[in-house]
CSV table of C-alpha atoms in Angstrom, one decimal:
chain,number,residue,atom,x,y,z
A,970,MET,CA,62.5,87.8,58.6
A,971,ILE,CA,64.4,89.0,55.5
A,972,TRP,CA,61.2,89.2,53.6
A,973,GLU,CA,60.0,92.1,55.7
A,974,SER,CA,63.0,94.1,54.9
A,975,LEU,CA,62.3,94.0,51.2
A,976,THR,CA,62.3,97.4,49.6
A,977,ASP,CA,61.8,98.7,46.0
A,978,SER,CA,65.4,99.1,45.6
A,979,LEU,CA,66.1,95.5,45.7
A,980,ILE,CA,63.3,94.4,43.2
A,981,CYS,CA,63.9,94.5,39.4
A,982,ARG,CA,61.3,93.9,36.9
A,983,ASP,CA,61.3,93.5,33.2
A,984,ILE,CA,64.9,92.5,33.3
A,985,GLU,CA,66.4,92.1,29.8
A,986,ALA,CA,69.2,89.6,30.1
A,987,SER,CA,70.6,87.0,27.6
A,988,SER,CA,72.5,84.9,30.2
A,989,TYR,CA,72.5,84.1,33.8
A,990,GLN,CA,75.8,86.0,34.1
A,991,ASP,CA,73.9,89.3,33.1
A,992,VAL,CA,71.1,88.5,35.6
A,993,MET,CA,73.6,88.1,38.4
A,994,LYS,CA,75.1,91.4,37.5
A,995,ILE,CA,71.7,93.1,37.4
A,996,VAL,CA,70.0,91.8,40.3
A,997,GLY,CA,73.1,91.0,42.5
A,998,GLY,CA,74.2,94.5,41.5
A,999,LYS,CA,71.3,95.9,43.5
A,1000,LEU,CA,72.4,94.3,46.8
A,1001,THR,CA,76.1,95.8,45.9
A,1002,ASP,CA,74.4,99.4,45.3
A,1003,ALA,CA,72.7,99.2,48.7
A,1004,GLY,CA,75.5,98.0,50.7
A,1005,TYR,CA,74.3,94.5,51.4
A,1006,VAL,CA,77.4,92.8,49.8
A,1007,LYS,CA,81.0,93.6,48.9
A,1008,GLU,CA,82.3,94.4,45.4
A,1009,SER,CA,83.4,90.8,45.2
A,1010,TYR,CA,79.9,89.5,45.6
A,1011,VAL,CA,78.7,89.4,42.0
A,1012,ASP,CA,81.8,87.9,40.6
A,1013,ALA,CA,81.7,85.3,43.3
A,1014,LEU,CA,78.0,84.6,42.6
A,1015,ILE,CA,78.7,83.9,38.9
A,1016,THR,CA,81.6,81.7,39.6
A,1017,ARG,CA,79.8,79.6,42.1
A,1018,GLU,CA,76.7,79.2,39.6
A,1019,ARG,CA,79.0,77.7,37.2
A,1020,SER,CA,80.2,74.9,39.6
A,1021,PHE,CA,76.9,74.6,41.7
A,1022,PRO,CA,73.9,75.5,39.8
A,1023,THR,CA,70.8,76.9,41.7
A,1024,GLY,CA,68.2,76.6,39.2
A,1025,ILE,CA,65.1,74.8,40.4
A,1026,ASP,CA,62.0,73.6,38.0
A,1027,MET,CA,59.2,74.3,40.4
A,1028,ASN,CA,56.5,72.4,39.1
A,1029,GLY,CA,56.8,74.1,35.6
A,1030,VAL,CA,57.9,77.6,36.7
A,1031,GLY,CA,61.8,78.2,36.4
A,1032,VAL,CA,63.2,79.9,39.6
A,1033,ALA,CA,66.9,80.3,40.6
A,1034,ILE,CA,68.4,81.2,44.2
A,1035,PRO,CA,71.9,82.4,43.3
A,1036,HIS,CA,73.9,82.9,46.6
A,1037,THR,CA,77.5,82.6,47.6
A,1038,ASN,CA,80.1,82.3,50.3
A,1039,PRO,CA,79.5,84.7,53.5
A,1040,GLU,CA,82.9,86.4,53.1
A,1041,HIS,CA,81.4,88.5,50.4
A,1042,VAL,CA,78.4,89.7,52.2
A,1043,ASN,CA,77.9,92.5,54.7
A,1044,GLN,CA,74.3,91.9,55.8
A,1045,PRO,CA,71.8,89.5,55.0
A,1046,GLY,CA,69.3,90.5,52.2
A,1047,ILE,CA,67.3,89.3,49.3
A,1048,ALA,CA,67.2,90.8,45.8
A,1049,ILE,CA,64.1,89.6,43.5
A,1050,GLY,CA,64.6,90.0,39.7
A,1051,VAL,CA,61.7,89.0,37.1
A,1052,LEU,CA,63.0,88.6,33.7
A,1053,ARG,CA,61.3,89.7,30.5
A,1054,SER,CA,62.3,86.6,28.8
A,1055,PRO,CA,63.4,83.3,30.4
A,1056,VAL,CA,67.1,82.7,30.7
A,1057,SER,CA,68.8,79.2,31.1
A,1058,PHE,CA,70.2,78.1,34.3
A,1059,PHE,CA,71.3,74.6,35.3
A,1060,GLN,CA,69.3,72.8,37.7
A,1061,MET,CA,70.6,72.4,41.3
A,1062,GLY,CA,72.6,69.3,41.7
A,1063,THR,CA,73.3,68.9,38.1
A,1064,THR,CA,75.7,70.4,35.5
A,1065,ASP,CA,73.6,69.5,32.5
A,1066,VAL,CA,70.1,69.7,33.1
A,1067,LYS,CA,68.7,73.1,31.8
A,1068,VAL,CA,66.0,75.1,33.6
A,1069,SER,CA,64.3,78.2,32.0
A,1070,VAL,CA,64.4,80.6,34.5
A,1071,LYS,CA,61.9,83.7,35.0
A,1072,LEU,CA,62.3,84.6,38.4
A,1073,VAL,CA,65.3,84.9,40.7
A,1074,PHE,CA,65.8,85.4,44.3
A,1075,VAL,CA,69.6,86.5,44.9
A,1076,LEU,CA,70.5,85.6,48.5
A,1077,ALA,CA,72.8,87.5,50.6
A,1078,VAL,CA,73.6,85.1,53.4
A,1079,THR,CA,76.2,85.7,56.4
A,1080,ASN,CA,75.7,83.0,58.8
A,1081,PRO,CA,73.1,80.3,57.8
A,1082,ASN,CA,72.9,78.7,61.1
A,1083,ALA,CA,71.8,82.1,62.5
A,1084,HIS,CA,69.0,82.4,59.7
A,1085,ILE,CA,67.5,78.9,59.7
A,1086,GLY,CA,63.9,80.3,60.0
A,1087,THR,CA,64.5,82.7,57.1
A,1088,LEU,CA,66.0,80.0,55.0
A,1089,GLN,CA,63.0,77.7,55.7
A,1090,ARG,CA,60.7,80.5,54.9
A,1091,ILE,CA,62.3,81.1,51.6
A,1092,ILE,CA,61.8,77.5,50.9
A,1093,GLN,CA,58.0,77.6,51.9
A,1094,VAL,CA,57.6,80.8,49.7
A,1095,ILE,CA,59.3,79.6,46.3
A,1096,GLN,CA,57.6,76.2,46.9
A,1097,ASP,CA,54.2,77.8,46.0
A,1098,THR,CA,53.9,78.0,42.3
A,1099,LYS,CA,50.9,80.3,42.6
A,1100,VAL,CA,53.0,82.8,44.5
A,1101,LEU,CA,55.8,82.5,41.8
A,1102,LYS,CA,53.2,83.1,39.1
A,1103,ASP,CA,51.8,86.1,40.9
A,1104,ILE,CA,55.1,87.6,41.4
A,1105,ILE,CA,56.0,87.2,37.5
A,1106,ALA,CA,52.6,88.9,36.7
A,1107,ALA,CA,52.8,91.6,39.3
A,1108,ALA,CA,52.6,95.3,38.1
A,1109,ASP,CA,55.1,96.7,40.3
A,1110,ALA,CA,57.6,96.1,43.2
A,1111,ALA,CA,55.0,97.1,45.8
A,1112,GLU,CA,52.8,94.3,44.5
A,1113,ILE,CA,55.7,91.8,44.9
A,1114,ILE,CA,56.2,92.9,48.3
A,1115,HIS,CA,52.6,92.5,49.2
A,1116,ILE,CA,52.3,89.0,47.6
A,1117,ILE,CA,55.1,87.8,49.6
A,1118,GLN,CA,53.8,89.4,53.0
A,1119,ALA,CA,50.3,87.9,52.2
A,1120,LYS,CA,52.1,84.5,51.9
A,1121,GLU,CA,54.3,84.8,55.0
A,1122,LYS,CA,51.0,85.8,56.9
A,1123,ALA,CA,49.3,82.4,55.5
A,1124,ILE,CA,52.3,80.5,56.5
A,1125,GLU,CA,52.4,82.0,60.2
A,1126,ASN,CA,48.3,81.4,60.7
A,1127,LYS,CA,48.9,77.8,59.8
B,166,MET,CA,65.0,57.6,70.0
B,167,SER,CA,68.0,56.8,67.8
B,168,ARG,CA,70.6,59.4,67.3
B,169,VAL,CA,72.0,59.5,63.6
B,170,ASN,CA,74.7,61.6,62.0
B,171,ILE,CA,73.8,62.9,58.6
B,172,LEU,CA,76.3,64.7,56.3
B,173,SER,CA,74.5,67.4,54.3
B,174,VAL,CA,76.3,68.7,51.2
B,175,CYS,CA,75.9,71.7,49.1
B,176,GLY,CA,77.9,74.1,46.9
B,177,SER,CA,79.1,76.4,49.5
B,178,GLY,CA,78.3,74.1,52.5
B,179,THR,CA,75.9,76.7,53.8
B,180,VAL,CA,72.5,77.6,52.4
B,181,THR,CA,70.7,74.6,51.0
B,182,SER,CA,72.6,72.1,52.9
B,183,THR,CA,71.3,73.9,56.1
B,184,MET,CA,67.7,74.0,54.4
B,185,VAL,CA,68.0,70.3,54.0
B,186,ALA,CA,69.4,69.4,57.5
B,187,GLU,CA,66.6,71.5,59.2
B,188,LYS,CA,63.8,69.7,57.2
B,189,LEU,CA,65.5,66.3,58.1
B,190,LYS,CA,65.8,67.2,61.7
B,191,GLU,CA,62.0,68.0,61.9
B,192,ARG,CA,60.6,65.1,59.7
B,193,LEU,CA,62.7,62.2,60.9
B,194,LEU,CA,61.8,63.1,64.4
B,195,ASP,CA,58.6,61.2,63.6
B,196,ASP,CA,60.5,58.2,62.6
B,197,GLY,CA,62.3,58.1,65.9
B,198,TYR,CA,65.6,59.7,64.8
B,199,GLN,CA,67.4,62.4,66.4
B,200,VAL,CA,69.3,64.0,63.6
B,201,HIS,CA,72.7,65.5,64.1
B,202,ALA,CA,73.7,67.2,60.8
B,203,THR,CA,76.9,68.6,59.6
B,204,GLU,CA,77.0,70.7,56.5
B,205,ALA,CA,79.9,70.4,54.0
B,206,ARG,CA,81.1,71.3,50.7
B,207,PRO,CA,81.4,68.9,47.8
B,208,THR,CA,85.3,69.2,48.0
B,209,GLU,CA,85.5,68.0,51.5
B,210,ALA,CA,82.4,65.5,51.4
B,211,LEU,CA,84.4,62.3,50.3
B,212,ASN,CA,86.9,62.6,53.2
B,213,MET,CA,84.3,63.3,55.6
B,214,ALA,CA,82.0,60.6,54.3
B,215,GLN,CA,85.0,58.2,54.8
B,216,SER,CA,85.9,59.4,58.4
B,217,GLY,CA,83.2,56.9,59.6
B,218,SER,CA,81.5,59.5,61.6
B,219,PHE,CA,78.3,59.6,59.3
B,220,ASP,CA,75.6,57.2,58.8
B,221,VAL,CA,74.2,58.7,55.4
B,222,LEU,CA,75.2,61.7,53.1
B,223,VAL,CA,72.4,63.9,51.4
B,224,HIS,CA,73.4,66.4,48.6
B,225,THR,CA,72.0,69.3,46.6
B,226,SER,CA,75.2,70.0,44.5
B,227,PRO,CA,76.8,67.5,42.1
B,228,LEU,CA,79.4,65.4,43.9
B,229,PRO,CA,82.9,64.5,43.0
B,230,SER,CA,82.9,60.7,42.0
B,231,GLY,CA,84.5,58.4,44.7
B,232,ASP,CA,83.7,55.7,47.0
B,233,TYR,CA,81.8,57.4,49.8
B,234,GLY,CA,81.3,54.0,51.8
B,235,ILE,CA,77.8,55.3,53.2
B,236,PRO,CA,74.4,55.8,51.4
B,237,VAL,CA,74.3,58.8,49.1
B,238,ILE,CA,70.9,60.4,48.6
B,239,ASN,CA,70.1,63.3,46.4
B,240,ALA,CA,68.1,65.9,48.3
B,241,PHE,CA,66.9,67.8,45.5
B,242,ALA,CA,63.3,67.1,46.4
B,243,CYS,CA,63.5,69.2,49.6
B,244,MET,CA,63.9,72.3,47.5
B,245,THR,CA,60.9,71.7,45.3
B,246,GLY,CA,58.8,69.8,47.9
B,247,ILE,CA,58.0,67.5,44.8
B,248,GLY,CA,58.9,63.9,45.7
B,249,GLU,CA,59.9,65.1,49.2
B,250,ASP,CA,58.0,62.2,51.1
B,251,LYS,CA,60.0,59.6,49.1
B,252,PHE,CA,63.3,61.4,49.8
B,253,PHE,CA,62.4,61.0,53.6
B,254,ALA,CA,61.4,57.5,53.0
B,255,ASP,CA,64.8,56.8,51.1
B,256,VAL,CA,66.8,58.4,54.0
B,257,VAL,CA,64.9,56.3,56.6
B,258,ALA,CA,65.5,53.0,54.4
B,259,ALA,CA,69.2,53.9,54.1
B,260,LEU,CA,69.4,54.5,57.9
B,261,HIS,CA,67.8,51.1,58.4
B,262,GLY,CA,70.3,49.7,55.9
B,263,VAL,CA,73.2,50.9,58.2
B,264,GLY,CA,71.6,49.2,61.2
B,265,LYS,CA,70.0,52.4,62.6
């Protein structure tokens, strides 16, 4: 599971950003720094978001799951960003519905068919608004990892 | 068990279309459908939809306008879980509508 490979270096809190482009540079940049993705990745994220938005209003909590094509990715991973103030994204499936986003999960995906379990797990985690709120309120990266691990455990014990 | 072909469209033809396709495979089993899903990008969706190989199209990205010739259903509910049951019901109704 990708969640188990989460590290402090892939989690950014208190991000000051004024646009989704800034968010991509900061959070996506963590994946670049850690070698998960190629230098072309962040620009590809921004370009793709413009045409195919990834904002989701999850029952009142704005979240986004930016991602892009596998050719920009070396190995699968997730970077998490918590924004100090919300930034506007557009809602997935639209080009004109704005979502005020406070939390982003930037996905580095290679072959999606090889990671179906992980993709489903991501959906299960982000659909839990309490988990999203807890991540936003978390005091540090370790707490964020703990929240996600606890959620995964709950899913597995169902 | 009735075999159906669903075209699942998202921005890169990878991540969310795969998520949606997997949910459809799981959920529509209960309705007696064996779902075969093909993921596609919006730019290739119209040609593929018109090929006659697919029963319905589901999408999480904006679609170029055109005559798709098959039922087109927005799958955004699969991402939020809100309204998901209606989404699956809509897909089943659309399959009934095309004689499946």
